[in-house]
Amino acid sequence: MARLALVTGGTRGIGEAICLALRKEGYRVIANYGGNDEAAKAFSDRTGIETRKFDVSNYAEVEQGIAAIVQEHGPIDILVNNAGITRDTTIHKMTPEQWQAVIDTNLTSCFNLSRCVINTMRERGFGRIVNIGSINGQAGQYGQVNYAAAKSGIHGFTKALAQEGAAKGITVNAIAPGYIATDMVRAVPANVLEKIVARIPVGRLGEAEEIARGVVFLVADEAGFITGSTLSINGGQHMY
Ligand code: CAA
């Protein structure tokens, strides 16, 4: 049977493109989402891909959500930790809630999901985990101490878990997207975004499909020697 992939935040933006690209490669795909029922319904109507609603920042919900998937479809071979939010503001205006929401949804989620799939991956001697980091976790970004800290944490998490998984056939890699044409980036004030795009050597925002291409590469059975790496896909904006 085809390998089973779970993509968090899979019904919109980069997550949607990842789901579609994985399905095109012949994987069985399930898209998790957190809150937007309308977008999730439109996504499954459009694509036929099954969706599962649970809050990735909540361990108990994740545990329950994964158990239900495994019961119905069998063990998860491929996990893409993609779900993420922004609460952009400078630190002197940032509330503890804005800090915590971003840390919980973007970083703690990687622990929650990985923790709930790792034992079956270890038992079966195969797993692929791809964590979606960010250029802003590598380089920092004005107005994003919460997001940059969480995404930077993802890069450390990736390297540590890669070491733990290596002997068990589990690879763990990160992708660090630059500015991609999604709702998240479109929410950046136009005058600010214009200045950012001017600093991208390729001269444009990236497309979600250009991130998905990296995921497909990293999760392949043939990619077993690639682990602990970060693939930067950012149009040349930051070379790390
Ligand atoms: N470096 C230095 N100074 C900056 C700056 C920067 N990058 N950006 C803004 N400033 C300065 C402005 O020039 C301005 O200074 P003056 O008052 O002296 O003119 C001051 O900071 C205030 O700027 P704003 O008017 O923009 O302030 P604001 O409070 O309305 O908004 C902000 C601040 C929310 C941080 C806003 O600038 C913003 O949204 N910036 C974009 C942040 C960003 O890039 N987010 C990425 C989202 S996409 C994503 O996260 C995906 C991914 O992984 C790439």
Tab-separated table of C-alpha atoms and ligand atoms in Angstrom:
chain	number	residue	atom	x	y	z
A	1	MET	CA	0.000	0.000	0.000
A	2	ALA	CA	1.157	3.546	-0.713
A	3	ARG	CA	2.845	5.393	2.134
A	4	LEU	CA	0.605	7.583	4.315
A	5	ALA	CA	1.388	11.287	4.750
A	6	LEU	CA	-0.067	13.729	7.268
A	7	VAL	CA	0.331	17.439	6.544
A	8	THR	CA	-0.545	19.874	9.328
A	9	GLY	CA	-2.157	23.123	8.238
A	10	GLY	CA	-2.760	21.247	5.019
A	11	THR	CA	-5.894	22.874	3.664
A	12	ARG	CA	-4.531	26.276	2.634
A	13	GLY	CA	-1.421	27.981	1.323
A	14	ILE	CA	1.831	26.037	1.391
A	15	GLY	CA	0.130	23.097	3.139
A	16	GLU	CA	-2.398	22.685	0.334
A	17	ALA	CA	0.350	22.684	-2.275
A	18	ILE	CA	2.252	20.059	-0.264
A	19	CYS	CA	-0.836	17.819	-0.043
A	20	LEU	CA	-1.422	18.041	-3.787
A	21	ALA	CA	2.205	17.399	-4.664
A	22	LEU	CA	2.390	14.356	-2.382
A	23	ARG	CA	-0.802	12.937	-3.797
A	24	LYS	CA	0.508	13.436	-7.325
A	25	GLU	CA	3.516	11.312	-6.321
A	26	GLY	CA	1.129	8.518	-5.325
A	27	TYR	CA	1.122	8.920	-1.542
A	28	ARG	CA	-2.030	8.640	0.524
A	29	VAL	CA	-2.528	12.075	2.077
A	30	ILE	CA	-4.445	13.483	5.031
A	31	ALA	CA	-4.637	17.224	5.667
A	32	ASN	CA	-4.942	18.493	9.212
A	33	TYR	CA	-6.427	21.905	9.922
A	34	GLY	CA	-7.062	23.916	13.055
A	35	GLY	CA	-10.044	26.191	12.717
A	36	ASN	CA	-11.194	27.309	9.303
A	37	ASP	CA	-13.983	24.795	8.539
A	38	GLU	CA	-15.099	26.658	5.441
A	39	ALA	CA	-11.638	26.585	3.846
A	40	ALA	CA	-11.246	22.929	4.808
A	41	LYS	CA	-14.550	21.978	3.213
A	42	ALA	CA	-13.698	23.891	0.044
A	43	PHE	CA	-10.306	22.148	0.006
A	44	SER	CA	-11.746	18.643	0.288
A	45	ASP	CA	-14.510	19.404	-2.226
A	46	ARG	CA	-11.848	20.646	-4.628
A	47	THR	CA	-9.255	17.945	-4.077
A	48	GLY	CA	-11.003	14.918	-2.587
A	49	ILE	CA	-8.313	14.849	0.127
A	50	GLU	CA	-9.528	13.860	3.587
A	51	THR	CA	-9.235	16.497	6.321
A	52	ARG	CA	-8.901	16.093	10.087
A	53	LYS	CA	-9.543	18.951	12.488
A	54	PHE	CA	-7.413	19.184	15.613
A	55	ASP	CA	-5.378	21.867	17.329
A	56	VAL	CA	-1.697	21.090	16.768
A	57	SER	CA	-0.713	23.145	19.808
A	58	ASN	CA	-2.737	20.884	22.130
A	59	TYR	CA	-1.036	17.581	22.971
A	60	ALA	CA	-4.207	15.751	24.005
A	61	GLU	CA	-5.992	16.734	20.784
A	62	VAL	CA	-3.014	15.691	18.676
A	63	GLU	CA	-2.774	12.334	20.433
A	64	GLN	CA	-6.457	11.698	19.817
A	65	GLY	CA	-6.310	12.933	16.221
A	66	ILE	CA	-3.345	10.735	15.323
A	67	ALA	CA	-4.844	7.680	17.031
A	68	ALA	CA	-8.015	8.088	14.967
A	69	ILE	CA	-6.030	8.368	11.718
A	70	VAL	CA	-3.914	5.323	12.548
A	71	GLN	CA	-6.971	3.292	13.437
A	72	GLU	CA	-8.618	4.053	10.118
A	73	HIS	CA	-5.675	4.224	7.730
A	74	GLY	CA	-2.719	2.552	9.461
A	75	PRO	CA	0.555	4.074	10.611
A	76	ILE	CA	1.785	7.448	9.400
A	77	ASP	CA	4.967	7.176	7.311
A	78	ILE	CA	5.415	10.841	6.464
A	79	LEU	CA	4.766	13.823	8.728
A	80	VAL	CA	4.958	17.370	7.448
A	81	ASN	CA	4.866	19.905	10.285
A	82	ASN	CA	3.622	22.861	8.298
A	83	ALA	CA	0.985	24.555	10.477
A	84	GLY	CA	1.961	28.063	11.456
A	85	ILE	CA	0.600	31.465	12.404
A	86	THR	CA	1.920	35.003	12.743
A	87	ARG	CA	1.170	37.638	15.352
A	88	ASP	CA	3.524	40.295	14.030
A	89	THR	CA	4.297	43.306	16.185
A	90	THR	CA	7.346	44.825	17.785
A	91	ILE	CA	8.284	43.472	21.209
A	92	HIS	CA	7.363	46.645	23.046
A	93	LYS	CA	3.757	46.103	21.919
A	94	MET	CA	3.663	42.292	21.979
A	95	THR	CA	1.388	40.668	24.559
A	96	PRO	CA	2.298	37.436	26.356
A	97	GLU	CA	-0.624	35.856	24.476
A	98	GLN	CA	0.848	36.851	21.097
A	99	TRP	CA	4.180	35.377	22.121
A	100	GLN	CA	2.700	32.138	23.448
A	101	ALA	CA	0.266	31.525	20.592
A	102	VAL	CA	3.069	31.605	18.040
A	103	ILE	CA	5.432	29.449	20.105
A	104	ASP	CA	2.681	26.893	20.767
A	105	THR	CA	1.294	26.668	17.249
A	106	ASN	CA	4.558	26.875	15.332
A	107	LEU	CA	7.060	25.086	17.586
A	108	THR	CA	5.348	23.046	20.311
A	109	SER	CA	3.227	21.548	17.535
A	110	CYS	CA	6.370	19.939	16.093
A	111	PHE	CA	6.968	18.205	19.402
A	112	ASN	CA	3.317	17.190	19.751
A	113	LEU	CA	3.032	15.676	16.289
A	114	SER	CA	6.475	14.073	16.191
A	115	ARG	CA	6.006	12.585	19.660
A	116	CYS	CA	2.760	10.946	18.569
A	117	VAL	CA	4.145	9.327	15.394
A	118	ILE	CA	7.714	8.526	16.407
A	119	ASN	CA	7.131	5.205	18.149
A	120	THR	CA	5.419	3.568	15.190
A	121	MET	CA	8.106	4.956	12.880
A	122	ARG	CA	10.771	3.478	15.181
A	123	GLU	CA	9.020	0.113	15.317
A	124	ARG	CA	8.687	-0.038	11.533
A	125	GLY	CA	12.187	1.263	10.802
A	126	PHE	CA	10.972	3.982	8.450
A	127	GLY	CA	9.845	7.573	8.769
A	128	ARG	CA	10.075	10.913	7.049
A	129	ILE	CA	9.549	14.125	9.008
A	130	VAL	CA	9.753	17.504	7.295
A	131	ASN	CA	9.424	20.646	9.396
A	132	ILE	CA	8.578	23.924	7.713
A	133	GLY	CA	10.865	26.568	9.196
A	134	SER	CA	11.417	30.019	7.727
A	135	ILE	CA	13.964	32.441	6.381
A	136	ASN	CA	12.899	34.567	9.347
A	137	GLY	CA	14.024	31.830	11.740
A	138	GLN	CA	17.434	31.928	10.053
A	139	ALA	CA	17.877	35.675	9.653
A	140	GLY	CA	15.406	37.245	12.097
A	141	GLN	CA	12.768	39.768	11.059
A	142	TYR	CA	11.709	43.112	12.479
A	143	GLY	CA	8.297	42.666	14.123
A	144	GLN	CA	8.608	38.906	14.565
A	145	VAL	CA	10.498	38.021	17.749
A	146	ASN	CA	7.859	35.369	18.479
A	147	TYR	CA	7.805	33.896	14.967
A	148	ALA	CA	11.580	34.064	14.475
A	149	ALA	CA	12.160	32.363	17.835
A	150	ALA	CA	9.692	29.595	17.033
A	151	LYS	CA	11.024	29.013	13.529
A	152	SER	CA	14.616	29.113	14.733
A	153	GLY	CA	13.587	26.545	17.337
A	154	ILE	CA	12.274	24.346	14.545
A	155	HIS	CA	15.710	24.293	12.960
A	156	GLY	CA	17.329	23.125	16.230
A	157	PHE	CA	14.527	20.621	16.830
A	158	THR	CA	15.129	19.193	13.361
A	159	LYS	CA	18.833	18.610	13.927
A	160	ALA	CA	18.333	16.986	17.332
A	161	LEU	CA	15.529	14.692	16.186
A	162	ALA	CA	17.501	13.773	13.068
A	163	GLN	CA	20.233	12.387	15.311
A	164	GLU	CA	17.710	10.370	17.306
A	165	GLY	CA	15.960	8.969	14.232
A	166	ALA	CA	18.968	8.154	12.084
A	167	ALA	CA	19.584	4.616	13.281
A	168	LYS	CA	15.896	3.774	12.938
A	169	GLY	CA	15.435	4.777	9.306
A	170	ILE	CA	13.724	8.030	10.219
A	171	THR	CA	14.945	11.156	8.459
A	172	VAL	CA	14.142	14.614	9.788
A	173	ASN	CA	14.726	17.683	7.663
A	174	ALA	CA	13.575	21.275	7.498
A	175	ILE	CA	12.635	23.589	4.692
A	176	ALA	CA	13.160	27.300	5.226
A	177	PRO	CA	10.785	29.100	2.878
A	178	GLY	CA	11.328	32.713	1.992
A	179	TYR	CA	8.411	34.994	1.187
A	180	ILE	CA	5.773	32.887	-0.593
A	181	ALA	CA	2.566	34.220	-2.151
A	182	THR	CA	0.121	33.028	0.517
A	183	ASP	CA	-2.492	34.710	2.726
A	184	MET	CA	0.136	34.993	5.496
A	185	VAL	CA	2.478	37.064	3.373
A	186	ARG	CA	-0.370	39.028	1.759
A	187	ALA	CA	-1.250	40.187	5.293
A	188	VAL	CA	2.041	42.112	5.499
A	189	PRO	CA	1.370	45.834	4.890
A	190	ALA	CA	1.811	46.569	1.167
A	191	ASN	CA	4.520	49.191	1.655
A	192	VAL	CA	6.537	46.808	3.852
A	193	LEU	CA	6.096	43.891	1.452
A	194	GLU	CA	7.217	45.988	-1.474
A	195	LYS	CA	10.545	46.643	0.272
A	196	ILE	CA	10.953	42.953	1.085
A	197	VAL	CA	10.316	41.854	-2.511
A	198	ALA	CA	12.875	44.418	-3.686
A	199	ARG	CA	15.476	42.452	-1.676
A	200	ILE	CA	14.686	39.089	-3.302
A	201	PRO	CA	17.256	38.471	-6.060
A	202	VAL	CA	14.822	36.341	-8.091
A	203	GLY	CA	12.607	39.436	-8.131
A	204	ARG	CA	9.285	37.968	-7.002
A	205	LEU	CA	7.493	36.111	-4.231
A	206	GLY	CA	7.804	32.353	-4.290
A	207	GLU	CA	4.933	30.013	-5.153
A	208	ALA	CA	3.607	27.447	-2.671
A	209	GLU	CA	4.341	24.727	-5.240
A	210	GLU	CA	8.031	25.659	-5.085
A	211	ILE	CA	8.064	24.663	-1.398
A	212	ALA	CA	6.065	21.507	-2.081
A	213	ARG	CA	8.719	20.440	-4.578
A	214	GLY	CA	11.268	20.414	-1.750
A	215	VAL	CA	9.004	18.309	0.455
A	216	VAL	CA	8.523	15.711	-2.288
A	217	PHE	CA	12.298	15.501	-2.660
A	218	LEU	CA	12.950	15.051	1.057
A	219	VAL	CA	10.278	12.437	1.782
A	220	ALA	CA	11.207	10.053	-1.031
A	221	ASP	CA	12.265	6.525	-0.104
A	222	GLU	CA	15.498	7.303	-1.975
A	223	ALA	CA	16.271	10.258	0.337
A	224	GLY	CA	17.361	8.080	3.264
A	225	PHE	CA	20.829	9.643	3.469
A	226	ILE	CA	19.485	13.200	3.706
A	227	THR	CA	18.805	13.999	7.328
A	228	GLY	CA	19.263	16.972	9.650
A	229	SER	CA	19.479	19.330	6.709
A	230	THR	CA	17.715	22.591	6.010
A	231	LEU	CA	16.703	23.325	2.453
A	232	SER	CA	16.391	27.076	1.919
A	233	ILE	CA	13.887	28.004	-0.792
A	234	ASN	CA	13.846	31.777	-0.826
A	235	GLY	CA	14.725	33.158	-4.258
A	236	GLY	CA	18.246	33.965	-3.071
A	237	GLN	CA	17.098	36.380	-0.351
A	238	HIS	CA	19.219	34.785	2.358
A	239	MET	CA	22.070	32.363	1.746
A	240	TYR	CA	22.695	30.477	4.940
B	1	CAA	N1	13.906	47.402	9.879
B	1	CAA	C1	14.025	48.550	10.548
B	1	CAA	N2	12.997	49.363	10.814
B	1	CAA	C2	11.800	49.004	10.380
B	1	CAA	C3	11.582	47.800	9.680
B	1	CAA	C4	12.699	46.986	9.422
B	1	CAA	N3	12.587	45.820	8.743
B	1	CAA	N4	10.276	47.695	9.397
B	1	CAA	C5	9.689	48.800	9.896
B	1	CAA	N5	10.610	49.586	10.491
B	1	CAA	C6	10.395	50.866	11.135
B	1	CAA	C7	9.601	51.775	10.211
B	1	CAA	O1	10.466	52.410	9.302
B	1	CAA	C8	8.983	52.725	11.186
B	1	CAA	O2	9.913	53.683	11.599
B	1	CAA	P1	9.504	55.233	11.664
B	1	CAA	O3	8.378	55.274	12.635
B	1	CAA	O4	10.750	55.877	12.137
B	1	CAA	O5	9.117	55.565	10.260
B	1	CAA	C9	8.715	51.865	12.417
B	1	CAA	O6	9.562	50.719	12.273
B	1	CAA	C10	7.293	51.407	12.471
B	1	CAA	O7	6.988	50.693	11.259
B	1	CAA	P2	5.484	50.393	10.852
B	1	CAA	O8	4.790	51.648	10.441
B	1	CAA	O9	5.442	49.266	9.882
B	1	CAA	O10	4.911	49.968	12.292
B	1	CAA	P3	3.676	49.156	12.709
B	1	CAA	O11	3.690	49.114	14.199
B	1	CAA	O12	2.451	49.591	12.011
B	1	CAA	O13	3.996	47.685	12.148
B	1	CAA	C11	5.098	45.631	11.920
B	1	CAA	C12	5.116	47.016	12.565
B	1	CAA	C13	3.854	44.866	12.376
B	1	CAA	C14	6.319	44.900	12.356
B	1	CAA	C15	5.033	45.806	10.396
B	1	CAA	O14	6.145	46.583	9.984
B	1	CAA	C16	5.066	44.497	9.673
B	1	CAA	O15	4.076	43.805	9.557
B	1	CAA	N6	6.233	44.112	9.147
B	1	CAA	C17	6.383	42.879	8.373
B	1	CAA	C18	6.881	41.775	9.236
B	1	CAA	C19	7.113	40.590	8.354
B	1	CAA	O16	7.916	40.599	7.439
B	1	CAA	N7	6.372	39.514	8.601
B	1	CAA	C20	6.496	38.353	7.794
B	1	CAA	C21	5.152	37.737	7.642
B	1	CAA	S1	5.177	36.423	6.438
B	1	CAA	C22	5.936	35.200	7.218
B	1	CAA	O17	6.243	35.247	8.366
B	1	CAA	C23	6.222	33.999	6.385
B	1	CAA	C24	7.643	33.671	6.362
B	1	CAA	O18	8.061	32.707	7.008
B	1	CAA	C25	8.553	34.444	5.519
